[in-house]
């Protein structure tokens, strides 16, 4: 019996290594539109080839109209961003790239956050921090809004109790009223789909939950806040006319939950 248990543990360990190091899954969602958007999220310290060459080639094969990175491009403990700069340069050579800050960028030490922002500014990447820009894609005029969350949504007084919530009022105070026309909102945290919908977003791109870290029978098991069975962890969710698009991300340890690039026809 002991040998069987050890064999099962060894098999899980081997699979976890393969999944975390070798697999890069492309998930496609047809939402009935004419714009092809590639969604990336939560890369953290993970690298897919030198300067993420494998990741960039996979994105290039999709020929997207737009690339959205919904936060945690880096981890809070990183001190060098040269590889990230080269990754962004490669992605910008494929399609326009829009990114927001995740909780890890927000919790970088001040000098490292300044270095990160400098790195991003030296590329053609559009970083949105409670800002809105307009772009035209395939004849559609779209307002792209980047929400910069209050960090206490993620951690408060060093822990995970009594966390703040994102509300319609807090979004309005940070981004203003909903812009006219079609609105794409980039919001790192997917737990507040109702608030994003009430504010008026048509599309919301989120990440953060890493698909639930471990997925069993397609169900998310754990959130970064140490909560079991988190909601809105991976996939497409509808809140009235609002679509919440959640990526399981690319980095961090995971099980039965391969790193993913998500492609939407929206």
mmCIF file of C-alpha atoms in Angstrom:
data_model
loop_
_atom_site.group_PDB
_atom_site.id
_atom_site.type_symbol
_atom_site.label_atom_id
_atom_site.label_comp_id
_atom_site.label_asym_id
_atom_site.label_seq_id
_atom_site.Cartn_x
_atom_site.Cartn_y
_atom_site.Cartn_z
ATOM 1 C CA UNK A 1 0.000 0.000 0.000
ATOM 2 C CA UNK A 2 2.841 2.376 0.864
ATOM 3 C CA UNK A 3 4.432 1.753 -2.527
ATOM 4 C CA UNK A 4 1.166 2.537 -4.281
ATOM 5 C CA UNK A 5 0.832 5.830 -2.395
ATOM 6 C CA UNK A 6 4.438 6.748 -3.184
ATOM 7 C CA UNK A 7 3.884 5.886 -6.851
ATOM 8 C CA UNK A 8 0.782 8.099 -6.982
ATOM 9 C CA UNK A 9 2.655 10.980 -5.328
ATOM 10 C CA UNK A 10 5.543 10.544 -7.762
ATOM 11 C CA UNK A 11 3.141 10.519 -10.728
ATOM 12 C CA UNK A 12 1.499 13.735 -9.529
ATOM 13 C CA UNK A 13 4.922 15.339 -9.066
ATOM 14 C CA UNK A 14 6.035 14.377 -12.573
ATOM 15 C CA UNK A 15 2.787 15.660 -14.057
ATOM 16 C CA UNK A 16 3.079 18.936 -12.132
ATOM 17 C CA UNK A 17 6.593 19.490 -13.500
ATOM 18 C CA UNK A 18 5.427 18.796 -17.052
ATOM 19 C CA UNK A 19 2.351 21.002 -16.717
ATOM 20 C CA UNK A 20 4.211 23.915 -15.138
ATOM 21 C CA UNK A 21 7.272 23.801 -17.387
ATOM 22 C CA UNK A 22 6.262 22.449 -20.770
ATOM 23 C CA UNK A 23 2.566 23.040 -21.430
ATOM 24 C CA UNK A 24 1.294 26.333 -22.838
ATOM 25 C CA UNK A 25 -2.365 25.965 -23.717
ATOM 26 C CA UNK A 26 -4.331 28.177 -26.108
ATOM 27 C CA UNK A 27 -7.987 28.482 -25.103
ATOM 28 C CA UNK A 28 -10.354 29.903 -27.723
ATOM 29 C CA UNK A 29 -13.701 31.553 -27.024
ATOM 30 C CA UNK A 30 -16.001 32.616 -29.852
ATOM 31 C CA UNK A 31 -18.129 35.457 -28.520
ATOM 32 C CA UNK A 32 -19.622 36.306 -31.875
ATOM 33 C CA UNK A 33 -17.605 39.375 -32.884
ATOM 34 C CA UNK A 34 -15.057 40.373 -35.515
ATOM 35 C CA UNK A 35 -12.183 41.423 -33.234
ATOM 36 C CA UNK A 36 -9.568 38.852 -32.259
ATOM 37 C CA UNK A 37 -8.202 39.647 -28.804
ATOM 38 C CA UNK A 38 -5.424 37.743 -27.070
ATOM 39 C CA UNK A 39 -5.655 37.777 -23.284
ATOM 40 C CA UNK A 40 -2.556 37.225 -21.134
ATOM 41 C CA UNK A 41 -2.362 37.464 -17.363
ATOM 42 C CA UNK A 42 -0.311 36.669 -14.269
ATOM 43 C CA UNK A 43 3.036 35.803 -15.801
ATOM 44 C CA UNK A 44 4.900 36.505 -12.550
ATOM 45 C CA UNK A 45 8.383 34.939 -12.725
ATOM 46 C CA UNK A 46 7.507 32.248 -15.236
ATOM 47 C CA UNK A 47 9.443 32.276 -18.521
ATOM 48 C CA UNK A 48 8.490 30.408 -21.686
ATOM 49 C CA UNK A 49 11.800 30.296 -23.499
ATOM 50 C CA UNK A 50 14.415 33.046 -23.517
ATOM 51 C CA UNK A 51 12.651 36.413 -23.183
ATOM 52 C CA UNK A 52 9.393 34.440 -23.419
ATOM 53 C CA UNK A 53 10.066 33.614 -27.053
ATOM 54 C CA UNK A 54 7.763 30.571 -26.939
ATOM 55 C CA UNK A 55 4.952 32.648 -25.506
ATOM 56 C CA UNK A 56 5.416 35.418 -28.065
ATOM 57 C CA UNK A 57 5.511 32.971 -30.975
ATOM 58 C CA UNK A 58 2.286 31.366 -29.771
ATOM 59 C CA UNK A 59 0.634 34.793 -29.636
ATOM 60 C CA UNK A 60 1.984 35.688 -33.083
ATOM 61 C CA UNK A 61 0.462 32.539 -34.581
ATOM 62 C CA UNK A 62 -2.970 33.804 -33.539
ATOM 63 C CA UNK A 63 -2.582 37.108 -35.496
ATOM 64 C CA UNK A 64 -4.559 39.121 -32.940
ATOM 65 C CA UNK A 65 -5.960 42.608 -33.449
ATOM 66 C CA UNK A 66 -5.219 43.520 -29.832
ATOM 67 C CA UNK A 67 -3.328 42.058 -26.862
ATOM 68 C CA UNK A 68 -4.616 42.599 -23.316
ATOM 69 C CA UNK A 69 -2.453 41.855 -20.264
ATOM 70 C CA UNK A 70 -4.641 41.998 -17.167
ATOM 71 C CA UNK A 71 -2.002 42.421 -14.460
ATOM 72 C CA UNK A 72 0.809 40.690 -12.570
ATOM 73 C CA UNK A 73 3.224 40.799 -15.455
ATOM 74 C CA UNK A 74 5.899 40.516 -12.746
ATOM 75 C CA UNK A 75 6.124 39.343 -9.142
ATOM 76 C CA UNK A 76 6.683 41.686 -6.216
ATOM 77 C CA UNK A 77 10.104 40.151 -5.506
ATOM 78 C CA UNK A 78 11.575 40.777 -8.968
ATOM 79 C CA UNK A 79 14.488 43.159 -9.299
ATOM 80 C CA UNK A 80 15.379 42.928 -12.985
ATOM 81 C CA UNK A 81 12.994 43.748 -15.811
ATOM 82 C CA UNK A 82 15.160 43.516 -18.935
ATOM 83 C CA UNK A 83 13.553 40.228 -20.040
ATOM 84 C CA UNK A 84 10.091 41.734 -19.487
ATOM 85 C CA UNK A 85 11.035 44.725 -21.632
ATOM 86 C CA UNK A 86 12.117 42.443 -24.466
ATOM 87 C CA UNK A 87 8.906 40.425 -24.065
ATOM 88 C CA UNK A 88 6.796 43.568 -24.339
ATOM 89 C CA UNK A 89 8.789 44.727 -27.359
ATOM 90 C CA UNK A 90 8.092 41.390 -29.069
ATOM 91 C CA UNK A 91 4.372 41.509 -28.252
ATOM 92 C CA UNK A 92 4.107 45.120 -29.450
ATOM 93 C CA UNK A 93 5.535 43.960 -32.774
ATOM 94 C CA UNK A 94 2.508 41.680 -33.143
ATOM 95 C CA UNK A 95 -0.404 43.941 -32.153
ATOM 96 C CA UNK A 96 -1.190 46.900 -29.881
ATOM 97 C CA UNK A 97 -0.584 45.910 -26.259
ATOM 98 C CA UNK A 98 -2.562 47.268 -23.293
ATOM 99 C CA UNK A 99 -1.678 46.409 -19.694
ATOM 100 C CA UNK A 100 -2.751 47.257 -16.153
ATOM 101 C CA UNK A 101 -1.086 46.912 -12.779
ATOM 102 C CA UNK A 102 -1.931 43.843 -10.706
ATOM 103 C CA UNK A 103 -1.508 43.487 -6.972
ATOM 104 C CA UNK A 104 2.098 42.378 -7.419
ATOM 105 C CA UNK A 105 3.130 45.476 -9.374
ATOM 106 C CA UNK A 106 1.340 47.594 -6.779
ATOM 107 C CA UNK A 107 3.315 45.972 -3.958
ATOM 108 C CA UNK A 108 6.745 46.270 -5.567
ATOM 109 C CA UNK A 109 9.165 48.269 -3.386
ATOM 110 C CA UNK A 110 9.052 51.931 -4.511
ATOM 111 C CA UNK A 111 12.425 51.868 -6.248
ATOM 112 C CA UNK A 112 11.529 48.640 -8.072
ATOM 113 C CA UNK A 113 8.116 49.971 -9.072
ATOM 114 C CA UNK A 114 9.826 53.026 -10.539
ATOM 115 C CA UNK A 115 12.186 50.746 -12.463
ATOM 116 C CA UNK A 116 9.254 48.660 -13.707
ATOM 117 C CA UNK A 117 7.368 51.746 -14.907
ATOM 118 C CA UNK A 118 10.509 52.979 -16.663
ATOM 119 C CA UNK A 119 10.865 49.605 -18.392
ATOM 120 C CA UNK A 120 7.265 49.707 -19.639
ATOM 121 C CA UNK A 121 7.581 53.337 -20.791
ATOM 122 C CA UNK A 122 10.492 52.379 -23.030
ATOM 123 C CA UNK A 123 8.201 50.119 -25.083
ATOM 124 C CA UNK A 124 5.095 50.861 -27.141
ATOM 125 C CA UNK A 125 2.941 49.236 -24.455
ATOM 126 C CA UNK A 126 -0.039 51.272 -23.234
ATOM 127 C CA UNK A 127 -0.178 51.089 -19.429
ATOM 128 C CA UNK A 128 -3.475 52.329 -18.031
ATOM 129 C CA UNK A 129 -3.729 53.372 -14.371
ATOM 130 C CA UNK A 130 -7.248 54.682 -13.856
ATOM 131 C CA UNK A 131 -7.100 56.004 -17.400
ATOM 132 C CA UNK A 132 -9.140 55.597 -20.574
ATOM 133 C CA UNK A 133 -8.011 55.655 -24.179
ATOM 134 C CA UNK A 134 -9.997 55.258 -27.365
ATOM 135 C CA UNK A 135 -9.073 53.103 -30.299
ATOM 136 C CA UNK A 136 -10.726 51.916 -33.499
ATOM 137 C CA UNK A 137 -10.513 48.235 -34.396
ATOM 138 C CA UNK A 138 -12.306 46.668 -37.353
ATOM 139 C CA UNK A 139 -14.587 49.676 -37.633
ATOM 140 C CA UNK A 140 -15.530 49.630 -33.944
ATOM 141 C CA UNK A 141 -14.717 52.590 -31.710
ATOM 142 C CA UNK A 142 -13.797 51.214 -28.299
ATOM 143 C CA UNK A 143 -13.015 52.955 -25.015
ATOM 144 C CA UNK A 144 -10.332 50.918 -23.209
ATOM 145 C CA UNK A 145 -10.319 51.611 -19.471
ATOM 146 C CA UNK A 146 -7.686 50.416 -17.024
ATOM 147 C CA UNK A 147 -8.757 50.161 -13.388
ATOM 148 C CA UNK A 148 -6.087 50.611 -10.724
ATOM 149 C CA UNK A 149 -7.399 48.775 -7.672
ATOM 150 C CA UNK A 150 -6.994 49.849 -4.087
ATOM 151 C CA UNK A 151 -4.360 47.422 -2.740
ATOM 152 C CA UNK A 152 -6.554 46.708 0.287
ATOM 153 C CA UNK A 153 -8.808 44.776 -2.072
ATOM 154 C CA UNK A 154 -6.049 42.132 -1.998
ATOM 155 C CA UNK A 155 -4.374 42.448 1.385
ATOM 156 C CA UNK A 156 -5.092 44.521 4.459
ATOM 157 C CA UNK A 157 -2.950 44.955 7.578
ATOM 158 C CA UNK A 158 -0.754 42.121 6.344
ATOM 159 C CA UNK A 159 -3.609 39.631 6.085
ATOM 160 C CA UNK A 160 -6.710 38.628 4.163
ATOM 161 C CA UNK A 161 -9.489 39.544 6.579
ATOM 162 C CA UNK A 162 -11.792 42.503 6.146
ATOM 163 C CA UNK A 163 -10.652 43.177 2.587
ATOM 164 C CA UNK A 164 -12.066 46.169 0.748
ATOM 165 C CA UNK A 165 -14.517 45.638 -2.098
ATOM 166 C CA UNK A 166 -14.719 47.146 -5.552
ATOM 167 C CA UNK A 167 -18.059 48.908 -5.972
ATOM 168 C CA UNK A 168 -19.730 50.885 -8.711
ATOM 169 C CA UNK A 169 -19.005 54.062 -6.743
ATOM 170 C CA UNK A 170 -15.317 53.200 -6.312
ATOM 171 C CA UNK A 171 -14.962 52.513 -10.043
ATOM 172 C CA UNK A 172 -16.637 55.822 -10.845
ATOM 173 C CA UNK A 173 -14.373 57.668 -8.395
ATOM 174 C CA UNK A 174 -11.310 56.186 -10.091
ATOM 175 C CA UNK A 175 -12.337 56.084 -13.750
ATOM 176 C CA UNK A 176 -15.232 58.508 -13.926
ATOM 177 C CA UNK A 177 -18.598 57.733 -15.450
ATOM 178 C CA UNK A 178 -18.902 55.121 -18.141
ATOM 179 C CA UNK A 179 -17.611 56.468 -21.464
ATOM 180 C CA UNK A 180 -19.945 56.613 -24.446
ATOM 181 C CA UNK A 181 -19.978 53.730 -26.896
ATOM 182 C CA UNK A 182 -18.411 50.299 -26.500
ATOM 183 C CA UNK A 183 -16.371 49.897 -23.315
ATOM 184 C CA UNK A 184 -13.593 47.409 -22.584
ATOM 185 C CA UNK A 185 -12.570 47.440 -18.926
ATOM 186 C CA UNK A 186 -9.305 45.939 -17.713
ATOM 187 C CA UNK A 187 -9.688 45.009 -14.031
ATOM 188 C CA UNK A 188 -7.247 42.594 -12.408
ATOM 189 C CA UNK A 189 -9.661 41.208 -9.818
ATOM 190 C CA UNK A 190 -12.554 39.097 -11.189
ATOM 191 C CA UNK A 191 -14.571 38.837 -7.975
ATOM 192 C CA UNK A 192 -16.593 41.996 -8.626
ATOM 193 C CA UNK A 193 -18.384 41.199 -11.867
ATOM 194 C CA UNK A 194 -21.645 42.726 -10.620
ATOM 195 C CA UNK A 195 -19.962 46.080 -9.938
ATOM 196 C CA UNK A 196 -18.241 46.116 -13.324
ATOM 197 C CA UNK A 197 -21.581 45.402 -14.985
ATOM 198 C CA UNK A 198 -23.439 48.047 -12.993
ATOM 199 C CA UNK A 199 -20.751 50.607 -13.932
ATOM 200 C CA UNK A 200 -21.475 49.730 -17.543
ATOM 201 C CA UNK A 201 -18.569 47.762 -19.013
ATOM 202 C CA UNK A 202 -19.327 45.683 -22.089
ATOM 203 C CA UNK A 203 -16.192 43.570 -21.736
ATOM 204 C CA UNK A 204 -14.068 43.003 -18.615
ATOM 205 C CA UNK A 205 -10.631 41.364 -18.776
ATOM 206 C CA UNK A 206 -9.442 39.907 -15.454
ATOM 207 C CA UNK A 207 -6.973 37.426 -14.003
ATOM 208 C CA UNK A 208 -5.532 37.218 -10.481
ATOM 209 C CA UNK A 209 -7.066 33.908 -9.319
ATOM 210 C CA UNK A 210 -4.745 31.692 -11.396
ATOM 211 C CA UNK A 211 -7.729 29.568 -12.326
ATOM 212 C CA UNK A 212 -8.081 28.510 -8.704
ATOM 213 C CA UNK A 213 -4.452 27.262 -8.552
ATOM 214 C CA UNK A 214 -5.595 23.615 -8.420
ATOM 215 C CA UNK A 215 -8.595 22.539 -10.495
ATOM 216 C CA UNK A 216 -10.423 19.293 -9.824
ATOM 217 C CA UNK A 217 -13.252 18.207 -12.135
ATOM 218 C CA UNK A 218 -13.060 21.677 -13.674
ATOM 219 C CA UNK A 219 -13.653 23.444 -10.341
ATOM 220 C CA UNK A 220 -11.366 26.079 -8.817
ATOM 221 C CA UNK A 221 -9.998 25.021 -5.449
ATOM 222 C CA UNK A 222 -8.144 28.007 -3.946
ATOM 223 C CA UNK A 223 -7.676 31.747 -4.418
ATOM 224 C CA UNK A 224 -4.580 33.849 -3.651
ATOM 225 C CA UNK A 225 -6.553 35.141 -0.643
ATOM 226 C CA UNK A 226 -6.497 31.590 0.815
ATOM 227 C CA UNK A 227 -10.211 31.139 0.141
ATOM 228 C CA UNK A 228 -11.582 27.812 -1.034
ATOM 229 C CA UNK A 229 -13.709 27.458 -4.173
ATOM 230 C CA UNK A 230 -13.314 31.045 -5.460
ATOM 231 C CA UNK A 231 -15.896 32.338 -7.889
ATOM 232 C CA UNK A 232 -15.196 33.723 -11.364
ATOM 233 C CA UNK A 233 -11.841 31.906 -11.481
ATOM 234 C CA UNK A 234 -11.570 30.969 -15.164
ATOM 235 C CA UNK A 235 -13.755 31.337 -18.220
ATOM 236 C CA UNK A 236 -16.478 33.611 -19.553
ATOM 237 C CA UNK A 237 -19.151 34.907 -17.167
ATOM 238 C CA UNK A 238 -22.224 36.961 -18.043
ATOM 239 C CA UNK A 239 -23.675 39.738 -15.900
ATOM 240 C CA UNK A 240 -26.549 41.077 -17.945
ATOM 241 C CA UNK A 241 -24.959 42.388 -21.161
ATOM 242 C CA UNK A 242 -21.499 42.461 -19.550
ATOM 243 C CA UNK A 243 -19.047 39.674 -20.326
ATOM 244 C CA UNK A 244 -16.383 38.994 -17.683
ATOM 245 C CA UNK A 245 -13.413 37.284 -19.345
ATOM 246 C CA UNK A 246 -11.124 35.596 -16.825
ATOM 247 C CA UNK A 247 -7.748 34.090 -17.660
ATOM 248 C CA UNK A 248 -6.202 31.384 -15.496
ATOM 249 C CA UNK A 249 -2.887 33.060 -16.252
ATOM 250 C CA UNK A 250 0.578 31.834 -16.994
ATOM 251 C CA UNK A 251 2.675 31.791 -13.840
ATOM 252 C CA UNK A 252 2.777 30.459 -10.284
ATOM 253 C CA UNK A 253 2.550 26.815 -9.261
ATOM 254 C CA UNK A 254 -0.613 25.113 -10.537
ATOM 255 C CA UNK A 255 -2.090 21.623 -10.905
ATOM 256 C CA UNK A 256 -4.568 20.339 -13.519
ATOM 257 C CA UNK A 257 -4.637 23.941 -14.648
ATOM 258 C CA UNK A 258 -2.133 24.527 -17.430
ATOM 259 C CA UNK A 259 -0.742 28.001 -18.203
ATOM 260 C CA UNK A 260 -2.925 29.556 -20.863
ATOM 261 C CA UNK A 261 -3.221 32.106 -23.608
ATOM 262 C CA UNK A 262 -6.874 32.999 -24.206
ATOM 263 C CA UNK A 263 -8.114 34.037 -27.659
ATOM 264 C CA UNK A 264 -11.499 35.720 -28.006
ATOM 265 C CA UNK A 265 -13.496 36.571 -31.080
ATOM 266 C CA UNK A 266 -15.410 39.451 -29.529
#
